[in-house]
Coordinates of C-alpha atoms in Angstrom, one line a residue:
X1 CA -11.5 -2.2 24.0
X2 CA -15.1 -2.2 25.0
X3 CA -17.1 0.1 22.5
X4 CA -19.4 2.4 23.8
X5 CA -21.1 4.0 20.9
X6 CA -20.3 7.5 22.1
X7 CA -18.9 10.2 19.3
X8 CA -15.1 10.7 20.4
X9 CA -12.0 12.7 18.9
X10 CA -9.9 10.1 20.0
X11 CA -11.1 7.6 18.5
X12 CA -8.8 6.0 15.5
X13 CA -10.1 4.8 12.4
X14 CA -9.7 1.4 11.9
X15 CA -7.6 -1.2 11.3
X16 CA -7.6 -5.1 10.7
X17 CA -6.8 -6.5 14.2
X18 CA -6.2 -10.5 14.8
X19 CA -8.7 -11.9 17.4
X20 CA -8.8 -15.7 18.9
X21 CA -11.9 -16.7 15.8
X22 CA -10.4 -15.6 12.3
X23 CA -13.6 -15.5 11.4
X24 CA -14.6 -12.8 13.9
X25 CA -11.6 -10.1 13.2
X26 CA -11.1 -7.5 15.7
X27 CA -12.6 -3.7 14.5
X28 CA -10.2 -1.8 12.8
X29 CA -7.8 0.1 13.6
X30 CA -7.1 -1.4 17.3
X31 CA -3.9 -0.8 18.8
X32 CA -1.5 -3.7 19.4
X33 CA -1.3 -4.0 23.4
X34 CA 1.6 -1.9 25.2
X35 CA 4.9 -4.3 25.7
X36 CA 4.8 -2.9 29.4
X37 CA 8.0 -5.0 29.6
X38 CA 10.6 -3.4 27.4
X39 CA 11.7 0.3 28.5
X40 CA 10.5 3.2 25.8
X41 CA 13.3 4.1 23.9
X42 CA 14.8 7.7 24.7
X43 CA 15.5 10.3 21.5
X44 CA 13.8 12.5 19.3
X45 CA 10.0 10.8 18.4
X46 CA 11.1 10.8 14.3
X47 CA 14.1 8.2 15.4
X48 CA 13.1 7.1 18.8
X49 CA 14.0 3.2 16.9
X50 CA 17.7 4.2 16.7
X51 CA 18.0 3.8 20.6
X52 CA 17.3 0.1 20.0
X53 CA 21.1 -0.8 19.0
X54 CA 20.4 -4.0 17.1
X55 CA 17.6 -2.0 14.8
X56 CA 20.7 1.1 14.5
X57 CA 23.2 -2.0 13.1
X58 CA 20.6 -2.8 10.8
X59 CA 19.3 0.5 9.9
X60 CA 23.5 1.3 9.2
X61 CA 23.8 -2.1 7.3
X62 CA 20.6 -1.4 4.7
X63 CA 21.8 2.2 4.0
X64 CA 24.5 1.1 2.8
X65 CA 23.5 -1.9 0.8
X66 CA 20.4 0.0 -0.5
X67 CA 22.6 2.6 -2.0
X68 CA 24.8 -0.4 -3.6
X69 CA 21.8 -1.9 -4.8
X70 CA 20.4 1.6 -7.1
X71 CA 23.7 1.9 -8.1
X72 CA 23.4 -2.1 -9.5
X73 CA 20.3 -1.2 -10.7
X74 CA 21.4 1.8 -13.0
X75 CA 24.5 -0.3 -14.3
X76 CA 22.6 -3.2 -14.7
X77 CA 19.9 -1.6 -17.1
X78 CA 23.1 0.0 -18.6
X79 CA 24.8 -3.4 -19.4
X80 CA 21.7 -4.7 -20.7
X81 CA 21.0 -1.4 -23.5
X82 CA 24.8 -2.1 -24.3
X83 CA 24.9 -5.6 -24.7
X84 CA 21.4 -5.7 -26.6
X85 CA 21.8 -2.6 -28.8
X86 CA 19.5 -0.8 -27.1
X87 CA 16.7 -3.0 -27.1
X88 CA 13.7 -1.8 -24.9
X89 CA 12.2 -5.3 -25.2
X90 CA 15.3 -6.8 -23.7
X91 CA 15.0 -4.0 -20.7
X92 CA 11.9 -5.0 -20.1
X93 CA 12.4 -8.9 -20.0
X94 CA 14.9 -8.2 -17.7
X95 CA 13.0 -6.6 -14.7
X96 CA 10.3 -8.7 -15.8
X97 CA 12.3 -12.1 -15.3
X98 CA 13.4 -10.4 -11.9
X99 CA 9.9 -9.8 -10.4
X100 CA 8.8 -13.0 -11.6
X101 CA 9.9 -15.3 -8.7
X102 CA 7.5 -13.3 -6.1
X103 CA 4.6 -13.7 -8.5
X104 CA 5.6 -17.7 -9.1
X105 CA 6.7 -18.6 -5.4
X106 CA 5.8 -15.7 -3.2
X107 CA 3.2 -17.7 -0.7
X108 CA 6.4 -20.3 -0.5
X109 CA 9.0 -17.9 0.7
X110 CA 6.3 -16.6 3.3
X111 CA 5.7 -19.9 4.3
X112 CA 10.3 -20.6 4.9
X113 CA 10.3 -17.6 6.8
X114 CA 7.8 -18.2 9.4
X115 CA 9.3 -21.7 10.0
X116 CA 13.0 -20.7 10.5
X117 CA 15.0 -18.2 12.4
X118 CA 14.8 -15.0 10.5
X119 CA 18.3 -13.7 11.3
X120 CA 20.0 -16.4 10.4
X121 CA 17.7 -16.8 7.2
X122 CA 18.8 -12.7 6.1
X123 CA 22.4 -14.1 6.7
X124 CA 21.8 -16.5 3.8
X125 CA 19.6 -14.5 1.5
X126 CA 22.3 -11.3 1.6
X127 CA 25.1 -13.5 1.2
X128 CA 24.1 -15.1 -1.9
X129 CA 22.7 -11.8 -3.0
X130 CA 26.3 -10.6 -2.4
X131 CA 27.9 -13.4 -4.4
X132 CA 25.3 -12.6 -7.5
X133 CA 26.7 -9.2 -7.8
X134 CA 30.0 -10.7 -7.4
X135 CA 30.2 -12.9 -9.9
X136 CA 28.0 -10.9 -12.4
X137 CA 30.7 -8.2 -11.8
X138 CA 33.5 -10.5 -12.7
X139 CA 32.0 -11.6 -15.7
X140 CA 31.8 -7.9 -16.8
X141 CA 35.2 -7.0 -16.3
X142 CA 36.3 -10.0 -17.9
X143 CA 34.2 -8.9 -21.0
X144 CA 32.0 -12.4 -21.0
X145 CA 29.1 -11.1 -19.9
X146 CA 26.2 -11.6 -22.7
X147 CA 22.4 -10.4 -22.4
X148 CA 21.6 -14.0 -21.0
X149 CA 23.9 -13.8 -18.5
X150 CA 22.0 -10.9 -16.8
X151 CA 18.5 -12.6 -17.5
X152 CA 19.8 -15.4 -15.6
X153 CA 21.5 -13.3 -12.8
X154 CA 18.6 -11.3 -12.8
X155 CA 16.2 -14.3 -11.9
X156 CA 18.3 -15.7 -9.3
X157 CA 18.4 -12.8 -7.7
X158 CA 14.2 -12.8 -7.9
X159 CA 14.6 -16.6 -6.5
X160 CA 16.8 -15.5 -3.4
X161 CA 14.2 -11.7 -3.0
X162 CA 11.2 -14.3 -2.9
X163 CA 12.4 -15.3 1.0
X164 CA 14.8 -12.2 1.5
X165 CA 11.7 -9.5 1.0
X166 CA 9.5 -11.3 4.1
X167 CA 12.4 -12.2 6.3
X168 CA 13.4 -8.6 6.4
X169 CA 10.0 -7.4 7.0
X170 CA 9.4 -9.6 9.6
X171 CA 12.5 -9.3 11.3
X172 CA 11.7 -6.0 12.4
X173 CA 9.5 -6.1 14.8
X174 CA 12.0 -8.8 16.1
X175 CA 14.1 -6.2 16.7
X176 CA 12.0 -3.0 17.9
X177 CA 9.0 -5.0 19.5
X178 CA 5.0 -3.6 18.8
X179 CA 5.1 0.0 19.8
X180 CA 8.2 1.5 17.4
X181 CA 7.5 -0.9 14.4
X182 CA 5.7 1.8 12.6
X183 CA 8.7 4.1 13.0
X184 CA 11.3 1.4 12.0
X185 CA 9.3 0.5 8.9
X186 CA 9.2 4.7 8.0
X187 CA 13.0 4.7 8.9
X188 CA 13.6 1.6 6.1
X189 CA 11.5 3.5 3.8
X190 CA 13.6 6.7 4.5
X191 CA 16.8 5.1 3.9
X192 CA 15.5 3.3 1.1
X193 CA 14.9 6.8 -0.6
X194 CA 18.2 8.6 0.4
X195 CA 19.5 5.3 -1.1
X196 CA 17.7 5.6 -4.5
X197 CA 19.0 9.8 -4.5
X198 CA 22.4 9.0 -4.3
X199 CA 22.8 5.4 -5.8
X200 CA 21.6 5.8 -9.3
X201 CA 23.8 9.8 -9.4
X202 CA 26.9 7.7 -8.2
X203 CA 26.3 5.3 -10.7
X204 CA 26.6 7.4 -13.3
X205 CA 29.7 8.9 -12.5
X206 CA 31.3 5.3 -11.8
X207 CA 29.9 4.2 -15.1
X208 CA 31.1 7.2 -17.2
X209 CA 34.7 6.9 -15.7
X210 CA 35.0 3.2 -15.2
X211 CA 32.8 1.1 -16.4
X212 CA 29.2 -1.0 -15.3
X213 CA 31.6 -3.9 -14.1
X214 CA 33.2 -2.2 -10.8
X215 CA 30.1 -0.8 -10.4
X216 CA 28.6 -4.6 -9.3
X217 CA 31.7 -5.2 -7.4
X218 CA 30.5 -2.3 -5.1
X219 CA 27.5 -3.5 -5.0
X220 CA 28.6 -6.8 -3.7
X221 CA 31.2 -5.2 -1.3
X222 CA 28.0 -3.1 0.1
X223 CA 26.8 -6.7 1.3
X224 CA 29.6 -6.3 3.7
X225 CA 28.0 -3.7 5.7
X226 CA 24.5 -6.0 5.8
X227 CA 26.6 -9.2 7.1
X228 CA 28.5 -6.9 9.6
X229 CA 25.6 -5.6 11.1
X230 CA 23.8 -9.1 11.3
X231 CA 26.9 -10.4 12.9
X232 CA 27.3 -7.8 15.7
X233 CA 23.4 -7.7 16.8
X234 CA 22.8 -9.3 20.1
X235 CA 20.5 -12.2 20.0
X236 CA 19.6 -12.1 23.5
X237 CA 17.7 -8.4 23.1
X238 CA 15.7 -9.7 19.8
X239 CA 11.9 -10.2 20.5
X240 CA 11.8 -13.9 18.5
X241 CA 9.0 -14.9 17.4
X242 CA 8.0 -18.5 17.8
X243 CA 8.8 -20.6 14.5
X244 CA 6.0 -21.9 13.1
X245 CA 6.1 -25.9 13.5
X246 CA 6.7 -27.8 10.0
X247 CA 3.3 -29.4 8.8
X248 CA 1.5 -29.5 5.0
X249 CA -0.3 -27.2 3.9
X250 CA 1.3 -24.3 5.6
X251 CA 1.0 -22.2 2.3
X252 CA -2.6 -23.1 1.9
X253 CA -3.4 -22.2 5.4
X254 CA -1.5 -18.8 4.8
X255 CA -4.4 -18.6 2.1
X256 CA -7.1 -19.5 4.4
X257 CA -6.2 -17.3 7.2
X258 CA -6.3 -14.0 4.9
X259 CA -9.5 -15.0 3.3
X260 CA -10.8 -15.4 6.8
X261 CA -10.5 -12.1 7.4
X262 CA -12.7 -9.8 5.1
X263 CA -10.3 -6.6 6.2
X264 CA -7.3 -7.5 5.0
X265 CA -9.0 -8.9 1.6
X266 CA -10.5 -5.4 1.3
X267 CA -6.7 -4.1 2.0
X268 CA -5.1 -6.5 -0.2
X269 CA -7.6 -5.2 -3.0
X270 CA -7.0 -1.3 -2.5
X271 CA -3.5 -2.0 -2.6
X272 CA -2.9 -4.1 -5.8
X273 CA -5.4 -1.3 -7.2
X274 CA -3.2 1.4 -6.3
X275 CA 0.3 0.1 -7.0
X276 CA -0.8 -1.2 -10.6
X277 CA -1.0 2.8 -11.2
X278 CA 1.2 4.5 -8.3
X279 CA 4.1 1.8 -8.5
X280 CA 4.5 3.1 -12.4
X281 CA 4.3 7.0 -11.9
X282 CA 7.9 6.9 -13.0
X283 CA 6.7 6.0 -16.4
X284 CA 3.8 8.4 -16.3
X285 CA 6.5 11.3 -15.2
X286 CA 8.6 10.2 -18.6
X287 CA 6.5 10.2 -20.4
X288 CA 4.6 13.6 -19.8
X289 CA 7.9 15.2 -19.2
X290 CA 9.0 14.1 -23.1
X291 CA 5.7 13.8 -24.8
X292 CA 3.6 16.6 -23.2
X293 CA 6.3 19.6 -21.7
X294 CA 8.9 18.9 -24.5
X295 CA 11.7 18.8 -22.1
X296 CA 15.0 16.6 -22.0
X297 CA 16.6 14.0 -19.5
X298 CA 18.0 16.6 -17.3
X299 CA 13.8 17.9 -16.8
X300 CA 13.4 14.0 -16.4
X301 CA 16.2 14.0 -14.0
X302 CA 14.4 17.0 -11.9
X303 CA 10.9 15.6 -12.0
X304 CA 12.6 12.1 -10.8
X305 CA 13.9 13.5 -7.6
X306 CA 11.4 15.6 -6.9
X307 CA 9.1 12.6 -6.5
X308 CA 11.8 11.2 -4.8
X309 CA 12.2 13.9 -2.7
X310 CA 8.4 14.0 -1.7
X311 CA 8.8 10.2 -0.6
X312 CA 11.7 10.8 2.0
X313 CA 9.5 13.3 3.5
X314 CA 6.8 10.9 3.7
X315 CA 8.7 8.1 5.3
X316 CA 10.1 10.7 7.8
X317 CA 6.7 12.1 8.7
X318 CA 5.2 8.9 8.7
X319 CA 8.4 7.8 11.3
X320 CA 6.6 10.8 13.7
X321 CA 3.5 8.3 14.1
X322 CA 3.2 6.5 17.0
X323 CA 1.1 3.7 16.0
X324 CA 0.0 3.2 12.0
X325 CA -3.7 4.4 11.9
X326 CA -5.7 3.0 8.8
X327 CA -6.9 6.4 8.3
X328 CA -3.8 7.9 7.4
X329 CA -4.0 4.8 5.0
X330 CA -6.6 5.6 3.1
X331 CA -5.7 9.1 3.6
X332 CA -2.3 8.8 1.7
X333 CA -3.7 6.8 -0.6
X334 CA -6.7 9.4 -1.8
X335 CA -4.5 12.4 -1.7
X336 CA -1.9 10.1 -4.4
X337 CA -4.7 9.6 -6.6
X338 CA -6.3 12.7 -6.6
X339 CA -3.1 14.6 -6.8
X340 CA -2.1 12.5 -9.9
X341 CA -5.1 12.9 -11.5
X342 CA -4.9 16.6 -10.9
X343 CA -1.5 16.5 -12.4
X344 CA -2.2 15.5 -15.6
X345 CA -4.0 18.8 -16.2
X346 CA -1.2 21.2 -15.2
X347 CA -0.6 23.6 -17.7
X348 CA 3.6 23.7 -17.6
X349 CA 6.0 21.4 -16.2
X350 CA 7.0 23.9 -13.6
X351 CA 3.4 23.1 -11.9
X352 CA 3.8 19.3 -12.8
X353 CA 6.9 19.1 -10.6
X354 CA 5.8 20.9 -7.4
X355 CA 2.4 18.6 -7.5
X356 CA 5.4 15.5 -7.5
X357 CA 6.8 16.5 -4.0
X358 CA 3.4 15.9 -2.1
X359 CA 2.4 13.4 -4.2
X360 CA 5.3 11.1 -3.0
X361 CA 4.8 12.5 0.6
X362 CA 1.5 11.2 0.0
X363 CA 2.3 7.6 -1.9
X364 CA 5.0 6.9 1.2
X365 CA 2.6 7.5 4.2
X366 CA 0.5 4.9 2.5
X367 CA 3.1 2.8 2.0
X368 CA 4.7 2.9 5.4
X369 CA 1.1 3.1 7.5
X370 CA -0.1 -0.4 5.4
X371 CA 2.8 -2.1 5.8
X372 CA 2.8 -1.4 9.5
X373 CA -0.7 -2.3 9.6
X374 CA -0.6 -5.7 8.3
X375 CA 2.4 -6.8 10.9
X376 CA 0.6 -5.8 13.3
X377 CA -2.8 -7.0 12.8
X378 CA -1.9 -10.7 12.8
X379 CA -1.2 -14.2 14.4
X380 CA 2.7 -13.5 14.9
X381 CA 3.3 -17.4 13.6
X382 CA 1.3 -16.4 10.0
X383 CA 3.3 -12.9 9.6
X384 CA 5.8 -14.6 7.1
X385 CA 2.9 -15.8 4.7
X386 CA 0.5 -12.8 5.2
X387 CA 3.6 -10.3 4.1
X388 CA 4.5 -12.7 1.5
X389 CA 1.0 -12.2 0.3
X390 CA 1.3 -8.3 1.0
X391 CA 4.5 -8.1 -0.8
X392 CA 3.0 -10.6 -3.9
X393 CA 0.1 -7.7 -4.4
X394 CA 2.8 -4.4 -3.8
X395 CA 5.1 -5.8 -5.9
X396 CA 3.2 -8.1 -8.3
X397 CA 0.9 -5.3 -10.1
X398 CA 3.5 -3.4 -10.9
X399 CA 4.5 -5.4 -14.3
X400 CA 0.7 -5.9 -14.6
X401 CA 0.1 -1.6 -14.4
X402 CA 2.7 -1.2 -16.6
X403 CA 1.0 -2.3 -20.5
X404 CA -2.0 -0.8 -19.1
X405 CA -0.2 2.6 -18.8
X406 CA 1.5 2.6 -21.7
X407 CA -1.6 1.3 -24.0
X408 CA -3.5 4.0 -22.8
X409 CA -0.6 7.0 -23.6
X410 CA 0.1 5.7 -27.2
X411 CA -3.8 5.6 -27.2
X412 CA -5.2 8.3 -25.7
X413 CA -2.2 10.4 -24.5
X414 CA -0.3 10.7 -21.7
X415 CA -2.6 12.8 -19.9
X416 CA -5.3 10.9 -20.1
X417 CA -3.2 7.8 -18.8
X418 CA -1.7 9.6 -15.9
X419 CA -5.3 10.8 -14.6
X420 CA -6.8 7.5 -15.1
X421 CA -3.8 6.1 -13.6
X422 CA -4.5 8.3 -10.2
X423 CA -8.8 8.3 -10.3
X424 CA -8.3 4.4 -10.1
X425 CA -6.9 4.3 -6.7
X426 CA -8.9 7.3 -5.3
X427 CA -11.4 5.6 -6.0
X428 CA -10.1 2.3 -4.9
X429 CA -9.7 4.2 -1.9
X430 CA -13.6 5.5 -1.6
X431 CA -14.7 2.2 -2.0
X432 CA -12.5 -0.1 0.5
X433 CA -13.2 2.9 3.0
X434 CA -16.3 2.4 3.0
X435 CA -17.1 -1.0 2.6
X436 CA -14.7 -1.7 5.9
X437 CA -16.7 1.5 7.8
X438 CA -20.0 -0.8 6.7
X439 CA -18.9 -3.9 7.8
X440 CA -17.8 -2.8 11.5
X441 CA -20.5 0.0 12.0
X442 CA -18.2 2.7 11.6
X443 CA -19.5 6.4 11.0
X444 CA -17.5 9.2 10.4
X445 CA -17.7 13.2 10.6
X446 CA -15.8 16.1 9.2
X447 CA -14.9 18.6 11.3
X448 CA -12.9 20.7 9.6
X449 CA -12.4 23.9 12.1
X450 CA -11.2 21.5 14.6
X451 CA -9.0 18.9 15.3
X452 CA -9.3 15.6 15.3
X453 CA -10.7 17.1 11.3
X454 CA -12.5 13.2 11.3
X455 CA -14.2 12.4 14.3
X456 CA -15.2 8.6 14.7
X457 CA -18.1 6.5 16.1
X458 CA -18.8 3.1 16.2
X459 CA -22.4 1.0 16.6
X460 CA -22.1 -1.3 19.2
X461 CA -24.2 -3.7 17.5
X462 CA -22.0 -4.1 14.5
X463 CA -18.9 -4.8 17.0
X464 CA -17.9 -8.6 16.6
X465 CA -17.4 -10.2 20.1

């Protein structure tokens, strides 16, 4: 794209493009070029990636399992407050243990999944994943299981998540090509959230009527549906992407790529920042529902889905999106923060749980838009590792948020924490904005009685060749 350093409304903001010197990235916001060989999918814009049939067999497959998966989840946090007396500490070792593979050997499993075929990897991964539930089930039913017997399940199943998470991010674009992979990853999102409405309600009932150990069985029959799906797509119509050749220091030169490019730094930063608060608004929301409003779990229950609620919305207005533009980005990401912050000053709970819905509409665009983003802004043979790296900083600050939010409710209140917890990543936001609109020459102006309500210009000087 040549710039011209004319004013335009159709300019987008930008976003982290790959260019032949890493050390010269591509201005922002750059579309990936058209894939003039594949036809454009027919069907409503919101699910134009359903027309691909391999992505619809996976789309099927990961509704399934991801609803089987909440349900594990609920059961499994169950099994632990039963088998430990209701010890928060064992809880929280639990989920800890389970996150901390990705922190330990994240770069690695980036680094296996850009070296091997990625549907014959997700085979693996999902069948042992499978089997896990399995035999964790078994040993439920059988009345064997013991608190270390989840720990232990519980970090093989972070070992296995450490290549699964990158392989199925990367796999989709494999299927979809360039132009729908920003719908495809708003469609995951949205079935991710219809998964986590009805898995943890079906988990209760199971629970209450037969027990936490059937409840794993599903989960491990759900697997099924994954396998299926894998095993009936047609190789022939996925876009592979050329394996990486085996050499050392593959993860290292993961490392070196990323810091090579200043954008994606900048992007890595904002989004540890806003995932060490946003990733743990589910504790902020118990804790003002119980502390502040006085309300019980069925107001915690409410306030839950309505933040859940808020995020399927986002993922399916994100799925609208042609391409993912950095300034919805940085957008969703500011209006999250500034909506959280605004929350913890609402005088009722009624008010606190309408501010929820847009505030997860808000949280998901970012979400889906960055993720999108990052795929598409890179060498295709470094995806793995960069996403591995992506994933490391959504994932990893959760655990890390989490003390910080709680010091600061016993401390201060939970007020106090929760608008902390959302001025951090607006301003996280502000600052990565406008370091990146520095760096490339980028100047922005409000318009607001007209759309495009941000026009953008660029100075041609600033433009790396």
């Amino acid at each position: 794209m040549a710039a011209t350093g004319e004013e335009t409304a159709t300019t987008a903001a930008p976003s982290p493009q790959a260019s032949d010197d890493p050390r010269h990235p591509e201005p922002p916001e750059r579309d990936a070029p058209p894939e003039t060989t594949e036809p454009k999918p027919r069907g409503p814009a919101m699910f134009r990636s359903l027309a691909v049939r391999n992505y619809r067999l996976f789309a099927a497959g990961q509704l399934v399992s991801n609803t089987g998966t909440w349900m594990q989840r609920i059961a499994q946090d169950w099994l632990v407050l039963q088998l430990s007396g209701g010890s928060g500490m064992a809880l929280g070792l639990t989920t800890a243990l389970q996150f901390l593979p990705m922190l330990l050997f994240g770069l690695w499993g980036g680094t296996l999944v850009d070296r091997l075929a990625k549907r014959r990897l997700l085979i693996i991964t999902q069948s042992l994943m499978g089997v896990l539930a399995l035999l964790l089930g078994v040993l439920v039913i059988a009345g064997a299981a013991q608190v270390w017997h989840v720990y232990v399940f519980a970090f093989a199943l972070g070992i296995v998540t450490v290549v699964d998470n990158p392989a199925r991010q990367t796999f989709v674009v494999e299927m979809v090509g360039q132009r729908d992979l920003s719908n495809a990853i708003a469609l995951n999102s949205a079935g991710f959230q219809m998964g986590r409405v009805a898995g943890p309600a079906v988990a209760g009932l199971l629970i209450a009527a037969i027990g936490s150990g059937p409840v794993f069985l599903l989960n491990a029959l759900s697997f099924v549906a994954v396998l299926a799906a894998l095993g009936l797509m047609r190789p022939r119509e996925l876009r592979i992407t050329e394996p990486a050749p085996r050499s050392k220091g593959q993860t290292l030169e993961g490392l070196r790529y990323v810091a090579s490019r200043p954008d994606l730094v900048l992007l890595l930063l904002m989004t540890g920042l806003v995932q060490m608060f946003g990733a743990n608004l589910q504790n902020q929301i118990a804790l003002m529902t119980n502390n502040v409003f006085r309300a019980g779990a069925d107001a915690f229950g409410f306030a839950a889905a309505a933040i859940a609620v808020g995020s399927l919305l986002g993922a399916l207005y994100s799925a609208r999106r042609e391409q993912p533009r950095l300034r919805l980005v940085f957008a969703g990401a500011f209006v999250m923060g500034f909506l959280q912050a605004a929350s913890a000053f609402s005088p009722g709970y009624v008010t606190f749980v309408v501010a929820l819905v847009p505030m997860g509409i808000a949280y998901l665009t970012f979400h889906t838009t960055m993720n999108a983003v990052f795929q598409l802004s890179v060498d295709p043979q470094m995806r793995g590792r960069v996403m591995s790296m992506y994933m490391l900083f959504f994932l990893g600050m959760a655990p890390v948020g989490a003390p910080v939010v709680g010091f600061l409710a016993d401390t201060f209140g939970p007020r106090l924490s929760l608008a902390v917890g959302g001025a951090v990543p607006a301003a996280a936001t502000l600052l990565v904005g406008a370091l990146l609109c520095r760096r490339f020459g980028v100047r922005l102006r409000l318009t607001p009685l007209r759309r495009p309500f941000v026009r953008v210009s660029q100075d041609t000087k600033t433009q790396p060749a």
